[in-house]
PDB file of C-alpha atoms and ligand atoms in Angstrom:
ATOM      1  CA  UNK A   1       3.126  11.724  49.881  1.00 43.00           C
ATOM      2  CA  UNK A   2       5.149   9.986  53.311  1.00 48.00           C
ATOM      3  CA  UNK A   3       4.933  11.008  56.951  1.00 60.00           C
ATOM      4  CA  UNK A   4       8.465  10.371  57.700  1.00 90.00           C
ATOM      5  CA  UNK A   5       8.828  14.370  58.161  1.00 95.00           C
ATOM      6  CA  UNK A   6       9.605  16.292  61.575  1.00 97.00           C
ATOM      7  CA  UNK A   7       6.989  17.910  63.448  1.00 97.00           C
ATOM      8  CA  UNK A   8       6.781  21.322  64.465  1.00 98.00           C
ATOM      9  CA  UNK A   9       4.530  23.671  66.630  1.00 98.00           C
ATOM     10  CA  UNK A  10       4.333  26.213  64.376  1.00 98.00           C
ATOM     11  CA  UNK A  11       5.580  25.260  60.938  1.00 98.00           C
ATOM     12  CA  UNK A  12       4.351  22.174  58.944  1.00 98.00           C
ATOM     13  CA  UNK A  13       6.105  20.357  56.663  1.00 98.00           C
ATOM     14  CA  UNK A  14       4.803  18.407  53.514  1.00 98.00           C
ATOM     15  CA  UNK A  15       6.438  16.413  50.719  1.00 97.00           C
ATOM     16  CA  UNK A  16       5.798  15.858  46.903  1.00 97.00           C
ATOM     17  CA  UNK A  17       8.130  13.475  45.524  1.00 96.00           C
ATOM     18  CA  UNK A  18      11.427  15.592  46.141  1.00 97.00           C
ATOM     19  CA  UNK A  19       9.556  18.579  46.677  1.00 98.00           C
ATOM     20  CA  UNK A  20       9.295  19.964  50.410  1.00 98.00           C
ATOM     21  CA  UNK A  21       6.888  22.268  51.063  1.00 98.00           C
ATOM     22  CA  UNK A  22       8.007  24.356  54.465  1.00 98.00           C
ATOM     23  CA  UNK A  23       4.899  25.773  55.665  1.00 98.00           C
ATOM     24  CA  UNK A  24       4.674  28.971  58.083  1.00 98.00           C
ATOM     25  CA  UNK A  25       1.738  27.759  60.301  1.00 98.00           C
ATOM     26  CA  UNK A  26      -0.131  30.091  62.157  1.00 98.00           C
ATOM     27  CA  UNK A  27      -2.881  30.969  60.062  1.00 98.00           C
ATOM     28  CA  UNK A  28      -5.168  32.211  62.422  1.00 98.00           C
ATOM     29  CA  UNK A  29      -2.394  35.203  62.941  1.00 98.00           C
ATOM     30  CA  UNK A  30      -1.971  35.555  59.191  1.00 98.00           C
ATOM     31  CA  UNK A  31       1.513  33.624  60.070  1.00 98.00           C
ATOM     32  CA  UNK A  32       3.106  36.464  61.683  1.00 98.00           C
ATOM     33  CA  UNK A  33       6.402  35.533  62.960  1.00 98.00           C
ATOM     34  CA  UNK A  34       6.613  34.401  66.434  1.00 97.00           C
ATOM     35  CA  UNK A  35      10.173  33.449  68.661  1.00 96.00           C
ATOM     36  CA  UNK A  36       8.796  29.950  68.531  1.00 97.00           C
ATOM     37  CA  UNK A  37       7.911  30.148  64.451  1.00 98.00           C
ATOM     38  CA  UNK A  38      11.748  31.707  63.819  1.00 98.00           C
ATOM     39  CA  UNK A  39      12.894  28.706  65.921  1.00 97.00           C
ATOM     40  CA  UNK A  40      10.675  25.954  64.776  1.00 98.00           C
ATOM     41  CA  UNK A  41      12.118  27.390  60.561  1.00 98.00           C
ATOM     42  CA  UNK A  42      15.751  27.362  61.987  1.00 98.00           C
ATOM     43  CA  UNK A  43      14.789  23.313  62.422  1.00 98.00           C
ATOM     44  CA  UNK A  44      12.817  22.741  59.827  1.00 98.00           C
ATOM     45  CA  UNK A  45      15.741  23.730  57.602  1.00 98.00           C
ATOM     46  CA  UNK A  46      18.601  22.253  58.976  1.00 98.00           C
ATOM     47  CA  UNK A  47      16.250  19.220  58.557  1.00 98.00           C
ATOM     48  CA  UNK A  48      15.344  19.885  55.013  1.00 98.00           C
ATOM     49  CA  UNK A  49      19.124  20.574  53.916  1.00 98.00           C
ATOM     50  CA  UNK A  50      20.136  17.124  55.260  1.00 98.00           C
ATOM     51  CA  UNK A  51      16.897  15.853  54.170  1.00 98.00           C
ATOM     52  CA  UNK A  52      18.126  12.786  51.248  1.00 96.00           C
ATOM     53  CA  UNK A  53      14.875  12.851  49.414  1.00 97.00           C
ATOM     54  CA  UNK A  54      14.315  16.805  49.540  1.00 98.00           C
ATOM     55  CA  UNK A  55      15.510  17.972  45.836  1.00 97.00           C
ATOM     56  CA  UNK A  56      13.611  21.318  46.651  1.00 98.00           C
ATOM     57  CA  UNK A  57      11.925  23.566  49.053  1.00 98.00           C
ATOM     58  CA  UNK A  58       9.122  25.313  48.763  1.00 99.00           C
ATOM     59  CA  UNK A  59       8.443  28.304  51.812  1.00 99.00           C
ATOM     60  CA  UNK A  60       5.006  29.360  51.787  1.00 99.00           C
ATOM     61  CA  UNK A  61       2.513  29.907  54.318  1.00 98.00           C
ATOM     62  CA  UNK A  62      -0.955  27.944  55.755  1.00 98.00           C
ATOM     63  CA  UNK A  63      -4.528  29.519  55.351  1.00 98.00           C
ATOM     64  CA  UNK A  64      -4.011  31.320  51.979  1.00 98.00           C
ATOM     65  CA  UNK A  65      -1.481  34.012  53.535  1.00 98.00           C
ATOM     66  CA  UNK A  66       2.404  33.876  53.304  1.00 98.00           C
ATOM     67  CA  UNK A  67       3.276  36.244  56.102  1.00 98.00           C
ATOM     68  CA  UNK A  68       2.138  38.879  58.134  1.00 98.00           C
ATOM     69  CA  UNK A  69       5.380  40.133  59.512  1.00 97.00           C
ATOM     70  CA  UNK A  70       7.092  39.959  62.789  1.00 97.00           C
ATOM     71  CA  UNK A  71       4.262  39.105  65.436  1.00 97.00           C
ATOM     72  CA  UNK A  72       3.847  42.511  67.035  1.00 96.00           C
ATOM     73  CA  UNK A  73       3.001  41.141  70.011  1.00 97.00           C
ATOM     74  CA  UNK A  74       5.162  38.258  70.723  1.00 96.00           C
ATOM     75  CA  UNK A  75       8.481  39.596  68.892  1.00 95.00           C
ATOM     76  CA  UNK A  76       8.196  43.090  69.834  1.00 93.00           C
ATOM     77  CA  UNK A  77       6.080  43.785  73.038  1.00 95.00           C
ATOM     78  CA  UNK A  78       7.043  40.187  74.680  1.00 95.00           C
ATOM     79  CA  UNK A  79      10.718  41.049  74.251  1.00 92.00           C
ATOM     80  CA  UNK A  80      10.837  44.588  75.523  1.00 93.00           C
ATOM     81  CA  UNK A  81      13.198  45.339  77.730  1.00 93.00           C
ATOM     82  CA  UNK A  82      14.617  42.167  77.467  1.00 94.00           C
ATOM     83  CA  UNK A  83      18.074  42.038  75.294  1.00 94.00           C
ATOM     84  CA  UNK A  84      18.566  38.838  75.811  1.00 94.00           C
ATOM     85  CA  UNK A  85      15.496  37.325  74.849  1.00 92.00           C
ATOM     86  CA  UNK A  86      15.445  39.763  71.590  1.00 92.00           C
ATOM     87  CA  UNK A  87      18.885  38.858  71.105  1.00 94.00           C
ATOM     88  CA  UNK A  88      18.016  35.044  70.904  1.00 93.00           C
ATOM     89  CA  UNK A  89      14.867  35.622  68.923  1.00 94.00           C
ATOM     90  CA  UNK A  90      16.424  38.049  66.604  1.00 95.00           C
ATOM     91  CA  UNK A  91      19.179  36.012  65.713  1.00 96.00           C
ATOM     92  CA  UNK A  92      16.694  32.868  65.123  1.00 97.00           C
ATOM     93  CA  UNK A  93      15.004  35.381  62.843  1.00 97.00           C
ATOM     94  CA  UNK A  94      17.851  36.657  60.742  1.00 97.00           C
ATOM     95  CA  UNK A  95      19.340  32.782  61.207  1.00 98.00           C
ATOM     96  CA  UNK A  96      16.311  31.444  58.883  1.00 98.00           C
ATOM     97  CA  UNK A  97      15.238  34.042  56.947  1.00 98.00           C
ATOM     98  CA  UNK A  98      18.314  35.274  55.548  1.00 98.00           C
ATOM     99  CA  UNK A  99      21.629  33.036  56.751  1.00 98.00           C
ATOM    100  CA  UNK A 100      19.985  29.873  56.042  1.00 98.00           C
ATOM    101  CA  UNK A 101      17.569  30.356  52.961  1.00 98.00           C
ATOM    102  CA  UNK A 102      20.353  32.523  51.017  1.00 97.00           C
ATOM    103  CA  UNK A 103      22.855  29.730  51.396  1.00 97.00           C
ATOM    104  CA  UNK A 104      20.537  26.724  51.321  1.00 98.00           C
ATOM    105  CA  UNK A 105      22.291  23.554  49.541  1.00 97.00           C
ATOM    106  CA  UNK A 106      19.154  23.063  47.430  1.00 98.00           C
ATOM    107  CA  UNK A 107      17.233  25.444  45.283  1.00 98.00           C
ATOM    108  CA  UNK A 108      14.413  27.133  47.082  1.00 98.00           C
ATOM    109  CA  UNK A 109      11.266  28.904  46.040  1.00 99.00           C
ATOM    110  CA  UNK A 110       8.967  31.194  47.810  1.00 99.00           C
ATOM    111  CA  UNK A 111       5.376  30.808  46.733  1.00 99.00           C
ATOM    112  CA  UNK A 112       3.524  33.703  47.796  1.00 99.00           C
ATOM    113  CA  UNK A 113      -0.229  34.205  48.553  1.00 98.00           C
ATOM    114  CA  UNK A 114      -2.553  36.912  50.583  1.00 98.00           C
ATOM    115  CA  UNK A 115      -0.225  38.987  52.640  1.00 98.00           C
ATOM    116  CA  UNK A 116       3.226  39.153  52.795  1.00 98.00           C
ATOM    117  CA  UNK A 117       4.376  42.362  55.086  1.00 98.00           C
ATOM    118  CA  UNK A 118       7.331  43.505  56.497  1.00 98.00           C
ATOM    119  CA  UNK A 119       9.994  40.894  58.098  1.00 98.00           C
ATOM    120  CA  UNK A 120       8.024  38.620  55.619  1.00 98.00           C
ATOM    121  CA  UNK A 121       9.526  40.159  52.708  1.00 98.00           C
ATOM    122  CA  UNK A 122      13.125  38.919  54.065  1.00 98.00           C
ATOM    123  CA  UNK A 123      12.927  35.228  53.050  1.00 98.00           C
ATOM    124  CA  UNK A 124      10.711  36.003  49.581  1.00 98.00           C
ATOM    125  CA  UNK A 125      13.981  37.666  48.693  1.00 98.00           C
ATOM    126  CA  UNK A 126      16.543  34.981  49.964  1.00 98.00           C
ATOM    127  CA  UNK A 127      14.725  32.228  48.081  1.00 98.00           C
ATOM    128  CA  UNK A 128      16.344  31.278  44.611  1.00 98.00           C
ATOM    129  CA  UNK A 129      12.675  31.993  42.921  1.00 98.00           C
ATOM    130  CA  UNK A 130       9.273  33.661  43.776  1.00 98.00           C
ATOM    131  CA  UNK A 131       6.120  32.888  42.495  1.00 99.00           C
ATOM    132  CA  UNK A 132       3.242  35.306  43.417  1.00 99.00           C
ATOM    133  CA  UNK A 133      -0.427  35.162  42.945  1.00 99.00           C
ATOM    134  CA  UNK A 134      -1.451  37.936  40.973  1.00 99.00           C
ATOM    135  CA  UNK A 135      -3.847  39.223  43.944  1.00 98.00           C
ATOM    136  CA  UNK A 136      -1.111  38.627  46.735  1.00 99.00           C
ATOM    137  CA  UNK A 137      -0.641  41.852  48.635  1.00 98.00           C
ATOM    138  CA  UNK A 138       2.928  42.968  49.481  1.00 98.00           C
ATOM    139  CA  UNK A 139       3.851  45.871  51.738  1.00 98.00           C
ATOM    140  CA  UNK A 140       6.859  47.246  53.601  1.00 98.00           C
ATOM    141  CA  UNK A 141       4.458  48.310  56.512  1.00 97.00           C
ATOM    142  CA  UNK A 142       7.057  49.066  59.127  1.00 97.00           C
ATOM    143  CA  UNK A 143       6.867  53.348  58.283  1.00 97.00           C
ATOM    144  CA  UNK A 144       2.972  52.805  59.116  1.00 97.00           C
ATOM    145  CA  UNK A 145       3.477  52.160  62.606  1.00 95.00           C
ATOM    146  CA  UNK A 146       6.647  54.427  63.162  1.00 96.00           C
ATOM    147  CA  UNK A 147       9.642  51.801  62.465  1.00 95.00           C
ATOM    148  CA  UNK A 148      11.873  51.177  59.781  1.00 96.00           C
ATOM    149  CA  UNK A 149      12.621  48.009  58.163  1.00 96.00           C
ATOM    150  CA  UNK A 150      15.085  46.840  60.098  1.00 94.00           C
ATOM    151  CA  UNK A 151      16.079  43.335  60.513  1.00 92.00           C
ATOM    152  CA  UNK A 152      17.847  43.325  57.658  1.00 93.00           C
ATOM    153  CA  UNK A 153      14.846  43.960  55.593  1.00 97.00           C
ATOM    154  CA  UNK A 154      15.634  47.403  54.444  1.00 96.00           C
ATOM    155  CA  UNK A 155      18.967  45.801  53.006  1.00 96.00           C
ATOM    156  CA  UNK A 156      17.388  42.726  51.783  1.00 96.00           C
ATOM    157  CA  UNK A 157      15.359  44.800  49.413  1.00 97.00           C
ATOM    158  CA  UNK A 158      17.655  46.865  48.259  1.00 96.00           C
ATOM    159  CA  UNK A 159      19.232  43.745  46.752  1.00 94.00           C
ATOM    160  CA  UNK A 160      16.484  42.927  44.753  1.00 96.00           C
ATOM    161  CA  UNK A 161      14.515  46.131  43.997  1.00 96.00           C
ATOM    162  CA  UNK A 162      15.776  49.011  42.139  1.00 95.00           C
ATOM    163  CA  UNK A 163      16.597  51.838  44.193  1.00 96.00           C
ATOM    164  CA  UNK A 164      13.383  54.177  43.563  1.00 97.00           C
ATOM    165  CA  UNK A 165      10.908  51.180  44.237  1.00 97.00           C
ATOM    166  CA  UNK A 166      13.208  50.375  47.794  1.00 97.00           C
ATOM    167  CA  UNK A 167      12.525  54.061  48.646  1.00 97.00           C
ATOM    168  CA  UNK A 168       9.129  54.403  47.522  1.00 98.00           C
ATOM    169  CA  UNK A 169       7.460  51.438  49.053  1.00 98.00           C
ATOM    170  CA  UNK A 170       9.556  51.283  52.319  1.00 98.00           C
ATOM    171  CA  UNK A 171       8.744  55.322  53.016  1.00 98.00           C
ATOM    172  CA  UNK A 172       5.056  55.370  51.458  1.00 98.00           C
ATOM    173  CA  UNK A 173       4.017  51.929  52.847  1.00 98.00           C
ATOM    174  CA  UNK A 174       2.271  51.277  49.933  1.00 98.00           C
ATOM    175  CA  UNK A 175       0.818  48.507  49.130  1.00 98.00           C
ATOM    176  CA  UNK A 176       1.563  46.060  45.819  1.00 98.00           C
ATOM    177  CA  UNK A 177       0.241  43.751  44.112  1.00 98.00           C
ATOM    178  CA  UNK A 178       2.003  40.003  43.076  1.00 98.00           C
ATOM    179  CA  UNK A 179       1.354  40.854  39.352  1.00 98.00           C
ATOM    180  CA  UNK A 180       2.882  44.628  40.537  1.00 98.00           C
ATOM    181  CA  UNK A 181       5.924  42.294  42.111  1.00 98.00           C
ATOM    182  CA  UNK A 182       6.122  40.676  39.101  1.00 98.00           C
ATOM    183  CA  UNK A 183       6.450  43.892  36.625  1.00 97.00           C
ATOM    184  CA  UNK A 184       9.245  45.189  38.956  1.00 96.00           C
ATOM    185  CA  UNK A 185      10.897  41.322  38.823  1.00 97.00           C
ATOM    186  CA  UNK A 186      10.425  41.159  42.841  1.00 98.00           C
ATOM    187  CA  UNK A 187       9.360  38.070  42.030  1.00 98.00           C
ATOM    188  CA  UNK A 188       9.766  35.908  38.690  1.00 98.00           C
ATOM    189  CA  UNK A 189       6.054  35.629  37.922  1.00 98.00           C
ATOM    190  CA  UNK A 190       3.205  36.224  39.057  1.00 98.00           C
ATOM    191  CA  UNK A 191      -0.503  33.586  38.457  1.00 98.00           C
ATOM    192  CA  UNK A 192      -3.981  33.814  39.019  1.00 98.00           C
ATOM    193  CA  UNK A 193      -4.108  32.086  42.863  1.00 98.00           C
ATOM    194  CA  UNK A 194      -5.763  29.116  41.614  1.00 98.00           C
ATOM    195  CA  UNK A 195      -2.857  28.352  39.468  1.00 98.00           C
ATOM    196  CA  UNK A 196      -0.371  29.202  41.988  1.00 98.00           C
ATOM    197  CA  UNK A 197       0.762  25.703  43.176  1.00 98.00           C
ATOM    198  CA  UNK A 198       0.517  23.921  39.736  1.00 98.00           C
ATOM    199  CA  UNK A 199       2.763  26.491  38.727  1.00 98.00           C
ATOM    200  CA  UNK A 200       5.278  26.384  41.423  1.00 98.00           C
ATOM    201  CA  UNK A 201       5.186  22.316  40.961  1.00 98.00           C
ATOM    202  CA  UNK A 202       6.486  22.669  37.518  1.00 98.00           C
ATOM    203  CA  UNK A 203       9.784  24.609  38.058  1.00 98.00           C
ATOM    204  CA  UNK A 204      10.298  22.560  41.407  1.00 98.00           C
ATOM    205  CA  UNK A 205      10.030  19.358  39.192  1.00 98.00           C
ATOM    206  CA  UNK A 206      12.512  20.979  35.959  1.00 97.00           C
ATOM    207  CA  UNK A 207      14.897  21.816  39.200  1.00 97.00           C
ATOM    208  CA  UNK A 208      14.155  18.522  40.655  1.00 96.00           C
ATOM    209  CA  UNK A 209      15.320  16.707  37.283  1.00 94.00           C
ATOM    210  CA  UNK A 210      18.956  18.690  37.319  1.00 95.00           C
ATOM    211  CA  UNK A 211      22.111  17.502  38.981  1.00 95.00           C
ATOM    212  CA  UNK A 212      21.598  18.302  42.622  1.00 96.00           C
ATOM    213  CA  UNK A 213      25.230  19.004  42.767  1.00 97.00           C
ATOM    214  CA  UNK A 214      24.944  21.196  39.508  1.00 97.00           C
ATOM    215  CA  UNK A 215      22.752  23.369  41.015  1.00 97.00           C
ATOM    216  CA  UNK A 216      23.745  23.588  44.324  1.00 98.00           C
ATOM    217  CA  UNK A 217      27.334  25.053  42.869  1.00 98.00           C
ATOM    218  CA  UNK A 218      25.775  27.131  40.304  1.00 98.00           C
ATOM    219  CA  UNK A 219      23.390  29.109  42.887  1.00 98.00           C
ATOM    220  CA  UNK A 220      26.302  29.354  45.134  1.00 97.00           C
ATOM    221  CA  UNK A 221      28.463  30.649  42.449  1.00 98.00           C
ATOM    222  CA  UNK A 222      25.797  33.038  41.140  1.00 97.00           C
ATOM    223  CA  UNK A 223      24.977  34.349  44.755  1.00 96.00           C
ATOM    224  CA  UNK A 224      28.948  34.838  45.474  1.00 96.00           C
ATOM    225  CA  UNK A 225      30.201  36.493  41.951  1.00 97.00           C
ATOM    226  CA  UNK A 226      28.000  39.900  42.936  1.00 93.00           C
ATOM    227  CA  UNK A 227      30.082  41.216  45.487  1.00 91.00           C
ATOM    228  CA  UNK A 228      33.369  40.569  43.615  1.00 98.00           C
ATOM    229  CA  UNK A 229      35.552  42.289  41.386  1.00 98.00           C
ATOM    230  CA  UNK A 230      36.137  40.633  37.794  1.00 98.00           C
ATOM    231  CA  UNK A 231      39.554  39.456  38.774  1.00 98.00           C
ATOM    232  CA  UNK A 232      38.091  37.782  42.389  1.00 98.00           C
ATOM    233  CA  UNK A 233      35.523  36.312  40.287  1.00 98.00           C
ATOM    234  CA  UNK A 234      37.330  34.744  37.517  1.00 98.00           C
ATOM    235  CA  UNK A 235      39.781  33.011  40.352  1.00 98.00           C
ATOM    236  CA  UNK A 236      36.746  31.938  42.530  1.00 98.00           C
ATOM    237  CA  UNK A 237      34.954  30.662  39.474  1.00 98.00           C
ATOM    238  CA  UNK A 238      37.755  28.853  38.325  1.00 98.00           C
ATOM    239  CA  UNK A 239      37.889  27.266  41.641  1.00 98.00           C
ATOM    240  CA  UNK A 240      34.216  26.545  41.805  1.00 98.00           C
ATOM    241  CA  UNK A 241      34.137  24.654  38.770  1.00 98.00           C
ATOM    242  CA  UNK A 242      37.053  22.668  39.759  1.00 98.00           C
ATOM    243  CA  UNK A 243      35.702  21.990  43.267  1.00 98.00           C
ATOM    244  CA  UNK A 244      32.182  20.720  41.522  1.00 98.00           C
ATOM    245  CA  UNK A 245      34.576  18.705  38.909  1.00 97.00           C
ATOM    246  CA  UNK A 246      36.211  17.019  42.005  1.00 97.00           C
ATOM    247  CA  UNK A 247      33.097  16.394  44.143  1.00 97.00           C
ATOM    248  CA  UNK A 248      29.828  15.625  42.210  1.00 96.00           C
ATOM    249  CA  UNK A 249      28.993  12.089  43.369  1.00 96.00           C
ATOM    250  CA  UNK A 250      27.463  11.550  39.944  1.00 95.00           C
ATOM    251  CA  UNK A 251      29.960  12.740  37.501  1.00 95.00           C
ATOM    252  CA  UNK A 252      27.295  14.685  35.830  1.00 94.00           C
ATOM    253  CA  UNK A 253      30.170  16.361  33.901  1.00 95.00           C
ATOM    254  CA  UNK A 254      32.151  13.188  32.545  1.00 95.00           C
ATOM    255  CA  UNK A 255      28.795  11.550  31.993  1.00 95.00           C
ATOM    256  CA  UNK A 256      27.010  14.198  29.629  1.00 94.00           C
ATOM    257  CA  UNK A 257      29.716  14.894  27.976  1.00 95.00           C
ATOM    258  CA  UNK A 258      30.354  11.188  26.979  1.00 95.00           C
ATOM    259  CA  UNK A 259      26.664  11.604  25.996  1.00 95.00           C
ATOM    260  CA  UNK A 260      26.725  14.376  24.215  1.00 96.00           C
ATOM    261  CA  UNK A 261      30.363  13.893  22.276  1.00 96.00           C
ATOM    262  CA  UNK A 262      30.044  10.012  21.722  1.00 97.00           C
ATOM    263  CA  UNK A 263      27.015   8.563  22.084  1.00 96.00           C
ATOM    264  CA  UNK A 264      25.475  11.435  20.680  1.00 96.00           C
ATOM    265  CA  UNK A 265      21.857  10.565  22.497  1.00 95.00           C
ATOM    266  CA  UNK A 266      21.662  14.055  24.552  1.00 94.00           C
ATOM    267  CA  UNK A 267      21.917  17.554  23.202  1.00 94.00           C
ATOM    268  CA  UNK A 268      22.824  20.142  25.982  1.00 94.00           C
ATOM    269  CA  UNK A 269      21.314  22.929  24.866  1.00 94.00           C
ATOM    270  CA  UNK A 270      17.751  21.335  24.947  1.00 94.00           C
ATOM    271  CA  UNK A 271      17.737  20.038  28.212  1.00 92.00           C
ATOM    272  CA  UNK A 272      19.641  18.175  30.968  1.00 90.00           C
ATOM    273  CA  UNK A 273      20.972  14.766  30.676  1.00 89.00           C
ATOM    274  CA  UNK A 274      19.343  11.729  31.986  1.00 89.00           C
ATOM    275  CA  UNK A 275      20.710  11.128  35.435  1.00 87.00           C
ATOM    276  CA  UNK A 276      20.706   7.234  36.564  1.00 82.00           C
TER     277      UNK A 276
HETATM  278  N1  COA B 301       1.518  40.351  64.611  1.00 61.14           N
HETATM  279  C1  COA B 301       0.871  39.973  65.251  1.00 61.14           C
HETATM  280  N2  COA B 301      -0.651  39.646  65.340  1.00 61.14           N
HETATM  281  C2  COA B 301      -0.589  39.518  64.082  1.00 61.14           C
HETATM  282  C3  COA B 301      -0.052  40.505  62.983  1.00 61.14           C
HETATM  283  C4  COA B 301       1.275  40.569  63.402  1.00 61.14           C
HETATM  284  N3  COA B 301       2.097  40.847  62.412  1.00 61.14           N
HETATM  285  N4  COA B 301      -0.705  40.529  61.981  1.00 61.14           N
HETATM  286  C5  COA B 301      -2.209  39.776  62.594  1.00 61.14           C
HETATM  287  N5  COA B 301      -2.304  39.206  63.307  1.00 61.14           N
HETATM  288  C6  COA B 301      -3.175  38.945  64.343  1.00 61.14           C
HETATM  289  C7  COA B 301      -4.362  39.597  64.696  1.00 61.14           C
HETATM  290  O1  COA B 301      -3.878  40.253  65.650  1.00 61.14           O
HETATM  291  C8  COA B 301      -5.741  38.920  64.883  1.00 61.14           C
HETATM  292  O2  COA B 301      -5.251  38.276  66.200  1.00 61.14           O
HETATM  293  P1  COA B 301      -6.831  38.424  67.114  1.00 61.14           P
HETATM  294  O3  COA B 301      -7.771  37.401  66.080  1.00 61.14           O
HETATM  295  O4  COA B 301      -5.808  37.162  68.004  1.00 61.14           O
HETATM  296  O5  COA B 301      -6.963  39.556  67.002  1.00 61.14           O
HETATM  297  C9  COA B 301      -5.056  37.760  63.619  1.00 61.14           C
HETATM  298  O6  COA B 301      -4.125  37.962  63.533  1.00 61.14           O
HETATM  299  C10 COA B 301      -5.837  37.872  62.624  1.00 61.14           C
HETATM  300  O7  COA B 301      -5.531  39.203  62.046  1.00 61.14           O
HETATM  301  P2  COA B 301      -6.917  40.492  61.550  1.00 61.14           P
HETATM  302  O8  COA B 301      -5.756  41.903  61.822  1.00 61.14           O
HETATM  303  O9  COA B 301      -7.975  40.412  62.304  1.00 61.14           O
HETATM  304  O10 COA B 301      -6.940  40.171  59.856  1.00 61.14           O
HETATM  305  P3  COA B 301      -6.981  40.851  58.369  1.00 61.14           P
HETATM  306  O11 COA B 301      -7.166  39.724  57.368  1.00 61.14           O
HETATM  307  O12 COA B 301      -8.429  41.652  58.738  1.00 61.14           O
HETATM  308  O13 COA B 301      -5.760  42.080  58.243  1.00 61.14           O
HETATM  309  C11 COA B 301      -3.575  42.071  58.379  1.00 61.14           C
HETATM  310  C12 COA B 301      -4.655  41.368  58.217  1.00 61.14           C
HETATM  311  C13 COA B 301      -2.362  41.582  57.779  1.00 61.14           C
HETATM  312  C14 COA B 301      -3.739  42.920  57.040  1.00 61.14           C
HETATM  313  C15 COA B 301      -3.352  43.043  59.163  1.00 61.14           C
HETATM  314  O14 COA B 301      -3.314  42.060  60.809  1.00 61.14           O
HETATM  315  C16 COA B 301      -2.045  43.566  59.725  1.00 61.14           C
HETATM  316  O15 COA B 301      -2.150  44.577  59.243  1.00 61.14           O
HETATM  317  N6  COA B 301      -0.875  43.132  60.537  1.00 61.14           N
HETATM  318  C17 COA B 301       0.027  43.730  60.822  1.00 61.14           C
HETATM  319  C18 COA B 301       0.898  43.553  59.451  1.00 61.14           C
HETATM  320  C19 COA B 301       2.013  44.443  59.200  1.00 61.14           C
HETATM  321  O16 COA B 301       2.555  45.663  59.573  1.00 61.14           O
HETATM  322  N7  COA B 301       3.505  43.600  59.650  1.00 61.14           N
HETATM  323  C20 COA B 301       4.776  43.919  59.730  1.00 61.14           C
HETATM  324  C21 COA B 301       5.500  43.483  60.923  1.00 61.14           C
HETATM  325  S1  COA B 301       7.209  44.187  60.598  1.00 61.14           S
END
């Protein structure tokens, strides 16, 4: 662990080698998202994107919970009748939960334990990977207090859930567990809470060992082609492949090809090539 990380009021940063934990840090409020937390998360993600040591970002919450959604007092009530404040906070809220996270240049993992409600769904969906505790509690609770899953939540949910599940959980507000989330592929997998961090670290270490450029370009490619026609995707992927070939500072493709074809010391089918 090193301490060369930024300090923020509502977000804590911890390092484990190239893996950086970005932790929502209002445990006494179950990490409900206040305006300050949104501003802090914007800053934290900008910092982690530029931080050379960070290879993988894990988003999680302090105190055994992921996030109790938007802070009803500080996000909703305090901004009522103040459209300027609402716009500023709303923009920051959208910026980190979707724009920055879904376009993040490094691999991202949501580590979900305890409660995850409402607006807390968006960052889980925006991350590349999500691993939950079996006993985590997810809920689109908006309907329970007379609002809709706004601020992109309903849209984000339909990016990842089947339509029946999206309607069911949005309209009933029924809770579902980490195990159920894994069964419907809302998260990649769920594990007993005692193993959660270890399981996340296994995935994070795997990602950390790969070429950073190959990881970045691959996730960007998969994300972008989802909204394209076949022709567009073919063209885009050709350009993207050429961009990676030209811009990868490690020249991974050339090195790996030589290791496989000439030196015969590496088999791409069985794992990544050893980087310098
Ligand atoms: N907004 C504002 N404050 C919240 C909050 C939220 N979303 N979620 C929790 N808190 C606050 C509580 O008001 C309480 O504050 P207090 O100690 O000053 O009274 C504190 O966090 C602890 O919450 P509490 O309800 O006592 O804890 P709990 O463990 O019994 O229950 C929840 C936790 C998450 C089930 C419950 O707080 C809850 O239902 N929160 C709202 C969840 C929600 O619907 N979010 C969606 C918003 S879009």
